[in-house]
Short mmCIF file of C-alpha atoms in Angstrom, two decimals:
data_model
loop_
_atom_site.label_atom_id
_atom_site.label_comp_id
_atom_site.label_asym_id
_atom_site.label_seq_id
_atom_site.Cartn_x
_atom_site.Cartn_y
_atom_site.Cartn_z
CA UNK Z 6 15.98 -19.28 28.41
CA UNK Z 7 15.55 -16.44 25.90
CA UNK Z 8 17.04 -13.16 27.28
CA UNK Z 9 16.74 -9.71 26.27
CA UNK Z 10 17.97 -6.52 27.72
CA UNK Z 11 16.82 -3.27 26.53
CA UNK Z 12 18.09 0.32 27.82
CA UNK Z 13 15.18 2.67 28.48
CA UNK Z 14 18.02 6.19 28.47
CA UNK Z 15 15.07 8.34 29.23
CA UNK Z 16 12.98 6.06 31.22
CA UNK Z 17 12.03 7.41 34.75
CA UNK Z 18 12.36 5.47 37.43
CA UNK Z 19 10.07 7.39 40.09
CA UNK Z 20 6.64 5.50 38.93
CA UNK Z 21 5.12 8.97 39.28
CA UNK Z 22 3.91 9.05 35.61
CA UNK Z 23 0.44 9.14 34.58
CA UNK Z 24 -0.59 6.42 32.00
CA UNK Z 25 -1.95 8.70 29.62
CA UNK Z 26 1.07 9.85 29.31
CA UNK Z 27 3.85 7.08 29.03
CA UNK Z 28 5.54 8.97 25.97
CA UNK Z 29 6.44 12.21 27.20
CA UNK Z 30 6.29 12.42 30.85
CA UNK Z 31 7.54 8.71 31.41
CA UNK Z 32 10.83 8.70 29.12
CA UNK Z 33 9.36 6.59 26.70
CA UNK Z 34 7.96 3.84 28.45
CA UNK Z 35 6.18 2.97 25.89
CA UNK Z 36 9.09 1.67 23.76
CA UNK Z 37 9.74 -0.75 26.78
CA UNK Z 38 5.94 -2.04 27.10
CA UNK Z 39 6.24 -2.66 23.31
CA UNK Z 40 8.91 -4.61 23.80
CA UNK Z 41 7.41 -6.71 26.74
CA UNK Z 42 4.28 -7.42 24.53
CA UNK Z 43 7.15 -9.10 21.63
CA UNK Z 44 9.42 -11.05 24.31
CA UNK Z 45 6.07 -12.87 25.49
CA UNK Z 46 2.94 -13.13 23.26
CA UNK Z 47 2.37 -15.66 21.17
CA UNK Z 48 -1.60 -16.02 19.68
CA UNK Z 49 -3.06 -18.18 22.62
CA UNK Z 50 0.28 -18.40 24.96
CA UNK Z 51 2.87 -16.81 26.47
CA UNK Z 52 6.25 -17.49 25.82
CA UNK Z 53 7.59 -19.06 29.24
CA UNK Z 54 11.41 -19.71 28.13
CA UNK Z 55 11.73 -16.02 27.68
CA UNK Z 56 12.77 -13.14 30.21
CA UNK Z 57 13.39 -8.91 29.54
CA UNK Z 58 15.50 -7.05 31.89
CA UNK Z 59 14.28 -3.39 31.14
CA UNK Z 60 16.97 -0.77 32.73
CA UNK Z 61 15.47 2.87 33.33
CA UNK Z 62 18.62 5.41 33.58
CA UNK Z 63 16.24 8.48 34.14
CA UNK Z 64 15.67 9.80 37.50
CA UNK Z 65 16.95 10.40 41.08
CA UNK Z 66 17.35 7.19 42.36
CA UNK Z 67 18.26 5.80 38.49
CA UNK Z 68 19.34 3.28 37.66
CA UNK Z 69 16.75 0.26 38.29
CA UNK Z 70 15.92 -2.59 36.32
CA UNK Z 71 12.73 -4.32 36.17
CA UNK Z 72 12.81 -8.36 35.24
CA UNK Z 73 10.11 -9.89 33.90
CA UNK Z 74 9.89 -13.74 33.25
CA UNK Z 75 7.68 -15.54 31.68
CA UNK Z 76 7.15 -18.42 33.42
CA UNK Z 77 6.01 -16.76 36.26
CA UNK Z 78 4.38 -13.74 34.80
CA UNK Z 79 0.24 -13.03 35.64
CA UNK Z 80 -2.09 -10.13 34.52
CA UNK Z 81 0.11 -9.50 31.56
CA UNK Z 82 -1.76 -7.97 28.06
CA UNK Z 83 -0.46 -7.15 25.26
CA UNK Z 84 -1.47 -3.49 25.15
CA UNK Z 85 0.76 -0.58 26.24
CA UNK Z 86 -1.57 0.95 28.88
CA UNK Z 87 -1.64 -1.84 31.17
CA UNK Z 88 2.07 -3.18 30.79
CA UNK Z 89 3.00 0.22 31.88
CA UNK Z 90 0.59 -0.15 34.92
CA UNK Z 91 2.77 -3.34 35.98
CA UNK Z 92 5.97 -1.68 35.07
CA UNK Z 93 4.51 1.79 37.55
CA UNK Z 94 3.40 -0.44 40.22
CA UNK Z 95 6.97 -2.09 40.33
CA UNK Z 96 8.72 1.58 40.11
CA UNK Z 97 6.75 2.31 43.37
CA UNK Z 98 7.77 -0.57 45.48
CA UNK Z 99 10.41 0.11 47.89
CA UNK Z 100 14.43 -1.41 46.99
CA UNK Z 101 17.35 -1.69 49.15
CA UNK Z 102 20.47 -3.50 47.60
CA UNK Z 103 18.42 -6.63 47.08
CA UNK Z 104 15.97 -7.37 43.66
CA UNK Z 105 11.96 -7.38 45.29
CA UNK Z 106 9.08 -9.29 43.69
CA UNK Z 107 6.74 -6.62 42.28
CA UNK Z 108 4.05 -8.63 41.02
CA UNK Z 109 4.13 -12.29 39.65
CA UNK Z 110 6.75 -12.80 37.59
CA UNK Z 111 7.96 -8.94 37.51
CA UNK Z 112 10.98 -8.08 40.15
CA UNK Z 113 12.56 -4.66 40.53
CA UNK Z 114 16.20 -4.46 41.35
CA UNK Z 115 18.61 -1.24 41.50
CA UNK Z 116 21.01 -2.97 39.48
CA UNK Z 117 22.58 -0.97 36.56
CA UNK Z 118 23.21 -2.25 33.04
CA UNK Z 119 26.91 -3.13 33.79
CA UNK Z 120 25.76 -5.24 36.90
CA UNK Z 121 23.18 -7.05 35.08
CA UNK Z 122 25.86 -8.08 32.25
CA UNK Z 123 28.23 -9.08 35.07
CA UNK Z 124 25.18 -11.57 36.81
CA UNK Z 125 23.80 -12.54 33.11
CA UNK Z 126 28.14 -13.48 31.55
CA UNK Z 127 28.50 -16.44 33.36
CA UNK Z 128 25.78 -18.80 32.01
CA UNK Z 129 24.94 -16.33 28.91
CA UNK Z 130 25.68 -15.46 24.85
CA UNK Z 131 25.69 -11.56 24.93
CA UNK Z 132 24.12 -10.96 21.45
CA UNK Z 133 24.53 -7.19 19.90
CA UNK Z 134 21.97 -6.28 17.09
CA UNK Z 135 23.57 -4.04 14.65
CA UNK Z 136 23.02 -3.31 11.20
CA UNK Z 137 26.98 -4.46 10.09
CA UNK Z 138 26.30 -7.97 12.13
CA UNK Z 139 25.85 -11.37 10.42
CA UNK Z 140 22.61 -12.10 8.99
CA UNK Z 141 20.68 -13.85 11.80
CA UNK Z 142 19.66 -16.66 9.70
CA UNK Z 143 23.45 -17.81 9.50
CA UNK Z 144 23.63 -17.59 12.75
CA UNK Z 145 24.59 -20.20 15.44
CA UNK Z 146 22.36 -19.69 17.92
CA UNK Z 147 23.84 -20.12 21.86
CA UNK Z 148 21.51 -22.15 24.26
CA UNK Z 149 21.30 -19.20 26.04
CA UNK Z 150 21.51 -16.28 24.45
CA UNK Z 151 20.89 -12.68 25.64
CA UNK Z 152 20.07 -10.02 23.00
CA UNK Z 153 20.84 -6.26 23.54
CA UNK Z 154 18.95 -3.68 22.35
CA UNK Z 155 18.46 0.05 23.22
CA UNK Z 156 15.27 1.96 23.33
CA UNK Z 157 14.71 5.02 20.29
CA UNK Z 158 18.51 5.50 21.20
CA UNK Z 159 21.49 3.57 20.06
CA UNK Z 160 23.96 2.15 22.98
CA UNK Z 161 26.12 4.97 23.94
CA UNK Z 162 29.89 5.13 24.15
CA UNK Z 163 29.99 3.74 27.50
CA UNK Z 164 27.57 0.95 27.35
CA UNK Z 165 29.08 -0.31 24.23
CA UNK Z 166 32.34 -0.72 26.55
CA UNK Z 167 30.51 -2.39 29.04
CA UNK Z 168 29.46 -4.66 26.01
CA UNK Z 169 33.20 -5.00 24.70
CA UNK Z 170 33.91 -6.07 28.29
CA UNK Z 171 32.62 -9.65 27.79
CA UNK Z 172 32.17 -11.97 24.91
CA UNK Z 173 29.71 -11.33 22.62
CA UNK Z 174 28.49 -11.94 18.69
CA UNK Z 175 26.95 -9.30 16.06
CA UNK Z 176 24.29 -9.80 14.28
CA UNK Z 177 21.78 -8.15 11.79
CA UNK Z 178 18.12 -9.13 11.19
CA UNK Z 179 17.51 -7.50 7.54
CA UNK Z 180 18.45 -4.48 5.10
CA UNK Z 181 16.32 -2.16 7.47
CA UNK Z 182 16.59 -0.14 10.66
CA UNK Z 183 13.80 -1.30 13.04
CA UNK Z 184 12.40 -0.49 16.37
CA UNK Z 185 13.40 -2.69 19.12
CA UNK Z 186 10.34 -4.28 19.92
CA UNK Z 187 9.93 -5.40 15.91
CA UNK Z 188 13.32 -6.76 16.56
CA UNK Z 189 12.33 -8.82 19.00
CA UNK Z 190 9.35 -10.41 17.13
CA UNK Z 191 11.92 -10.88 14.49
CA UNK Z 192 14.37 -12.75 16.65
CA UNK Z 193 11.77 -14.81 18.13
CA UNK Z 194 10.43 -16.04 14.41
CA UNK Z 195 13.94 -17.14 13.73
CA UNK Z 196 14.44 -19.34 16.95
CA UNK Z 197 11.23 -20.61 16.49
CA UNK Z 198 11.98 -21.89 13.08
CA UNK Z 199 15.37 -23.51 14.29
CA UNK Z 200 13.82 -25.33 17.98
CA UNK Z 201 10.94 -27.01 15.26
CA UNK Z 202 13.27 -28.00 12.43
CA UNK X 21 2.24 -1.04 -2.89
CA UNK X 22 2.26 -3.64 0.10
CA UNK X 23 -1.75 -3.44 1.74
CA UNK X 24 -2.53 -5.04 5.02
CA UNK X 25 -6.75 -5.87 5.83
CA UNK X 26 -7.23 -6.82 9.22
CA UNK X 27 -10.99 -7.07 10.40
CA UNK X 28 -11.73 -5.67 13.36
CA UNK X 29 -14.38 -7.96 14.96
CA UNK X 30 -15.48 -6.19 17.28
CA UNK X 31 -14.13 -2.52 17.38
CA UNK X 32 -16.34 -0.13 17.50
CA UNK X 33 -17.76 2.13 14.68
CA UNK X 34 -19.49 4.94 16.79
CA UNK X 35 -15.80 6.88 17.81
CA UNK X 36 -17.09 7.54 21.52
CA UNK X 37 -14.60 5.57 22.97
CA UNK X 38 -12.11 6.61 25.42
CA UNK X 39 -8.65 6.69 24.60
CA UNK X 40 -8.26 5.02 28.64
CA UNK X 41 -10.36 2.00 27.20
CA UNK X 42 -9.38 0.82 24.18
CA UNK X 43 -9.21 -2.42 24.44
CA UNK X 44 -12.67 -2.93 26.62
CA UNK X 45 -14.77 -0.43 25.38
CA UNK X 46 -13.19 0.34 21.89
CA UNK X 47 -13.65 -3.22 21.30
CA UNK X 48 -9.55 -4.62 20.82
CA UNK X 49 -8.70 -1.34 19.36
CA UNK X 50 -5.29 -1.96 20.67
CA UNK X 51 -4.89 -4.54 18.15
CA UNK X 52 -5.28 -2.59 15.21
CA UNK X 53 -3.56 0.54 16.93
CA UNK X 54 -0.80 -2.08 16.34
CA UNK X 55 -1.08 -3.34 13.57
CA UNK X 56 -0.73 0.15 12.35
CA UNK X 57 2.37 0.38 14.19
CA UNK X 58 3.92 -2.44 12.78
CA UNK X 59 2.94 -1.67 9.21
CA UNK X 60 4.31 1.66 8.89
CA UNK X 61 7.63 2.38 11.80
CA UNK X 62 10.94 1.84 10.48
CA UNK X 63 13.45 2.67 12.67
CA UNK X 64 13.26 6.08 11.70
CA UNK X 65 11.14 6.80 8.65
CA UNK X 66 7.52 5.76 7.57
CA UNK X 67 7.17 2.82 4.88
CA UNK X 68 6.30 4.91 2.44
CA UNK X 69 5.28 1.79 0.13
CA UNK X 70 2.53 0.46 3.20
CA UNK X 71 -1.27 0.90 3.45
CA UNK X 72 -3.44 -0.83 5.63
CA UNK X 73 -7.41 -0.78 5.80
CA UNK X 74 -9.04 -1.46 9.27
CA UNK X 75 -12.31 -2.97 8.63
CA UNK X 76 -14.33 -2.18 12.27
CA UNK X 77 -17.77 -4.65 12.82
CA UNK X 78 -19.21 -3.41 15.59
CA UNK X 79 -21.61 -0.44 15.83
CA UNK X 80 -24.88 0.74 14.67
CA UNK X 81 -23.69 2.28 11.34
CA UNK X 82 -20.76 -0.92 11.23
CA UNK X 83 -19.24 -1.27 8.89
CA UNK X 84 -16.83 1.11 8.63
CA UNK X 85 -13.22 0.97 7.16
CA UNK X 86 -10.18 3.29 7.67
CA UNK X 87 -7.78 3.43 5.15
CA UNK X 88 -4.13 4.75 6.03
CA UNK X 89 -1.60 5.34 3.44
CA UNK X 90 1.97 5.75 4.03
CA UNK X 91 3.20 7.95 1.15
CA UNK X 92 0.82 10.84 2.75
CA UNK X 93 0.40 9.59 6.22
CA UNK X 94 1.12 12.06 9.11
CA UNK X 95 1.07 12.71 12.68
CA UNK X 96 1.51 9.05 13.34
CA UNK X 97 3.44 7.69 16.22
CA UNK X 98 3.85 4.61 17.12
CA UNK X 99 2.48 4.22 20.76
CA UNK X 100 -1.24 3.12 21.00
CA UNK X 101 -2.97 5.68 22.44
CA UNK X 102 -1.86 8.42 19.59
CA UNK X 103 -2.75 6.27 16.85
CA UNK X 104 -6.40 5.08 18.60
CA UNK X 105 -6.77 8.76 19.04
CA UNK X 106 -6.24 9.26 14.74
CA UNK X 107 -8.74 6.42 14.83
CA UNK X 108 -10.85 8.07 16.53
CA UNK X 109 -10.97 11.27 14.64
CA UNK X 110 -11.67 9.65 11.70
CA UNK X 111 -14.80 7.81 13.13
CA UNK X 112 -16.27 11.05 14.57
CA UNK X 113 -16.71 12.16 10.48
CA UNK X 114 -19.79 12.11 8.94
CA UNK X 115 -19.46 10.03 6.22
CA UNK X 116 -21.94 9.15 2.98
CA UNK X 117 -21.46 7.28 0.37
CA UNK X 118 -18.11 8.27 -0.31
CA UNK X 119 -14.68 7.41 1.36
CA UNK X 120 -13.71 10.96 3.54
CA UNK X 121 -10.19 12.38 4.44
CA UNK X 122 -10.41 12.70 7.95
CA UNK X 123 -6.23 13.71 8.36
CA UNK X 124 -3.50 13.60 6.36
CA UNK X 125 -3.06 9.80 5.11
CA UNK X 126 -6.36 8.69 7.12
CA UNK X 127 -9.26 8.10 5.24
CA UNK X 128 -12.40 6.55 6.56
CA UNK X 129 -15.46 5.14 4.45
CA UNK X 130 -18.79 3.07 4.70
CA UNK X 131 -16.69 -0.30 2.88
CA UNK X 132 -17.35 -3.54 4.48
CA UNK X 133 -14.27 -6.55 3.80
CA UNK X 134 -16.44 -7.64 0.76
CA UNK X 135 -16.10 -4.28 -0.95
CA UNK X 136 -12.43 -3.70 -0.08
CA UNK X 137 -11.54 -7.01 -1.37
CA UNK X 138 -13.57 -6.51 -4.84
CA UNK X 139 -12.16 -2.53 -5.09
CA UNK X 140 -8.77 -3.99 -4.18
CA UNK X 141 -9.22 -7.12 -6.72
CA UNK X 142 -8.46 -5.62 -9.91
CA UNK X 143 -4.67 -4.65 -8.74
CA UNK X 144 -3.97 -7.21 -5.64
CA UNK X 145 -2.80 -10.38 -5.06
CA UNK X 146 -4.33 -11.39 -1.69
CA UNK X 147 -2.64 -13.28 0.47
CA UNK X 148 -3.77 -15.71 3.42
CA UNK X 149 -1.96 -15.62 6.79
CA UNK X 150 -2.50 -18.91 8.09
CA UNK X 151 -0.84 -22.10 9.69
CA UNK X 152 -1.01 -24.46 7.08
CA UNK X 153 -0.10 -22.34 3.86
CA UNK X 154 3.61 -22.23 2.26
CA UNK X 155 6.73 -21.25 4.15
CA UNK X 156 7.04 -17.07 3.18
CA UNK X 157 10.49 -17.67 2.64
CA UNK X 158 9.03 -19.99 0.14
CA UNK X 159 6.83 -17.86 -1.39
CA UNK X 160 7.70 -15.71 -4.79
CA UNK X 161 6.00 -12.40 -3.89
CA UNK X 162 3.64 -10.79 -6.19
CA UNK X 163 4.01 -6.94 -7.18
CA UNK X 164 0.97 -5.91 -5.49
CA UNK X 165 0.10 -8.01 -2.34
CA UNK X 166 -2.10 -7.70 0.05
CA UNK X 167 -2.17 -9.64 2.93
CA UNK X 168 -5.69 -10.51 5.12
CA UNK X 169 -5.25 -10.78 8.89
CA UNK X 170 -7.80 -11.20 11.47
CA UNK X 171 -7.67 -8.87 14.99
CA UNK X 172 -7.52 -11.41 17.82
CA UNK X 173 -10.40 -13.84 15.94
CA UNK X 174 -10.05 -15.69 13.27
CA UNK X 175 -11.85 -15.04 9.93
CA UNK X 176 -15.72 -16.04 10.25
CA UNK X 177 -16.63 -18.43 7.66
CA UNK X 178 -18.50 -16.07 5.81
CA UNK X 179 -15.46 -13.64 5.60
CA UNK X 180 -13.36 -16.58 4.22
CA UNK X 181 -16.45 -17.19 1.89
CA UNK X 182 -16.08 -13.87 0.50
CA UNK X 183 -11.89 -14.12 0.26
CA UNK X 184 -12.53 -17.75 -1.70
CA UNK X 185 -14.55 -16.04 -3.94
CA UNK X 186 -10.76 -14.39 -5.25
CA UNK X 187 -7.97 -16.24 -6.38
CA UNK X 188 -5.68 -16.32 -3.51
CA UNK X 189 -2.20 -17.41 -1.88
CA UNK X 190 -1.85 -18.88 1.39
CA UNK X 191 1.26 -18.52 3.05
CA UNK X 192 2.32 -19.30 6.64
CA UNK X 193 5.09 -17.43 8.62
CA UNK X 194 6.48 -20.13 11.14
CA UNK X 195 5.60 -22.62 13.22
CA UNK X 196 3.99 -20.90 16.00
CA UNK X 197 0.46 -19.26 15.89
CA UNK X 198 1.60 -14.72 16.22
CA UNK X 199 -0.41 -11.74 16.92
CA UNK X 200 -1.58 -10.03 13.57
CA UNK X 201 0.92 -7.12 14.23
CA UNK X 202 3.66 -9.65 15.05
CA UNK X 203 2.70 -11.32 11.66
CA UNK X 204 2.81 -7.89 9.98
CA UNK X 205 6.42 -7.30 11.36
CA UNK X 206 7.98 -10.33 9.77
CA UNK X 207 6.30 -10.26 6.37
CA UNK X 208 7.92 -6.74 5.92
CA UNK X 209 11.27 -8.33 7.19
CA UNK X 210 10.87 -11.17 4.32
CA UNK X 211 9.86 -8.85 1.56
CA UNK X 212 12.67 -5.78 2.64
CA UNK X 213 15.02 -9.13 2.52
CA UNK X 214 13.78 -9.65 -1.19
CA UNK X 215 13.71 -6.23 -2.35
CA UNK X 216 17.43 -5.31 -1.59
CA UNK X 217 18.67 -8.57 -2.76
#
């Protein structure tokens, strides 16, 4: 399995955004359904060895995560509007302590992004983009390996200690700065090349 | 310059879409909204060196191409329904013979994919996107490329009629089948690779 986790800092977690509106008013929700659409789609499939924990950290009852994985995962396009539908219709379900099923393949937890790297350490590769990593393409690649990426906002101070907590390698995908969810269509392209070789 | 054609099969020409729609009614909008997207974000600055033209097919008065360049582009962001709204604008112009500014960057004209590619043939190498052409990382880049991608469909027979009748390259990105913006991601990757080399 494929893993990515990506920190939405602004991203509410009430579900009481409009979808004309998943810029502003949601935190930038948009960044996270952009990153859905590059963890999953290939031309005519889906990519079913591949998961996204999204963590919102914006609102009253913040933090929540939302899994998605894609060997479950139904009623899943690759445009923004609709991926944010799924992602508000599993912000509106009700949580206790334990992680609910939303929809197919999309569960909605209350965990933070410190408990999700405690679950995910045990059978996971923590991998850190960063500009001053290695070049992906001398890269070892884990069998499991769990990429971490923010939103429009670098990791801050504290989730970089979270990070520093466990094990992890540093990589770099190119001479460029890139959105997250280009990052992830970039990581995919390389694995794909090494699992065919 | 690095230029991008993707044919829009079946987005439509008339501009009375609604921004709620625009992959149903706007006819896969979506996919050139990212496209667009994927051509122009860097992390946090416009590729100044991109231009794509959007070649739309369906509509009374189809066809109809929108040209956006990156050294005067603005007012772009990179969610979808911003960028289907520029779209938009532009396709609400009343347009002659004669390719119109409809904002800064965004330029819209009466140019089918046959007139692009003999306007663009004098300066351009084009290059072919598809499965069975050399490795990109392969591939010794020509000054002026310009790559041809289809929206979700594949290039009609006629349209690769019209792109035989150039000299062309055909190059091939991995070993998976990838949405055209996907594709669009990692040829920038390669050539920002090459460039800083």
């Amino acid at each position: 399995m494929i893993r990515f986790i990506v920190i939405g800092h602004r991203a509410h977690t009430t579900g009481d955004f409009k979808l004309d509106d998943i810029c502003g008013g949601a935190g930038r929700i948009d960044i996270l359904c952009r990153c859905i659409s590059s963890a999953f789609f290939l031309s005519h499939y889906i990519r079913k060895n591949s998961e996204i924990f999204l963590v919102l950290q914006n609102g009253d009852d913040a933090p929540k995560t939302i899994r998605l994985n894609g060997l479950e995962i139904k009623y899943l396009n690759p445009d923004e509007r609709s991926t944010a539908s799924l992602i508000r219709n599993a912000l509106l379900k009700k949580i206790d302590s334990e992680e609910v099923k939303a929809s197919p393949g999309i569960y909605i937890s209350k965990m933070s992004f410190s408990d999700i790297m405690q679950k995910l350490s045990k059978e996971c590769r923590f991998i850190y983009l960063r500009e001053n990593g290695v070049d992906i393409r001398n890269y070892e690649f884990p069998e499991n390996p769990c990429y971490i990426l923010g939103d429009d906002m670098d990791l801050t101070t504290d989730e970089e200690a979270i990070l520093s907590s466990y094990p992890y390698d540093r990589i770099c995908l190119g001479p460029l700065s890139l959105h997250a969810n280009h990052c992830i269509t970039i990581v995919h392209n390389e694995m794909d090349r090494r699992v065919t070789k």
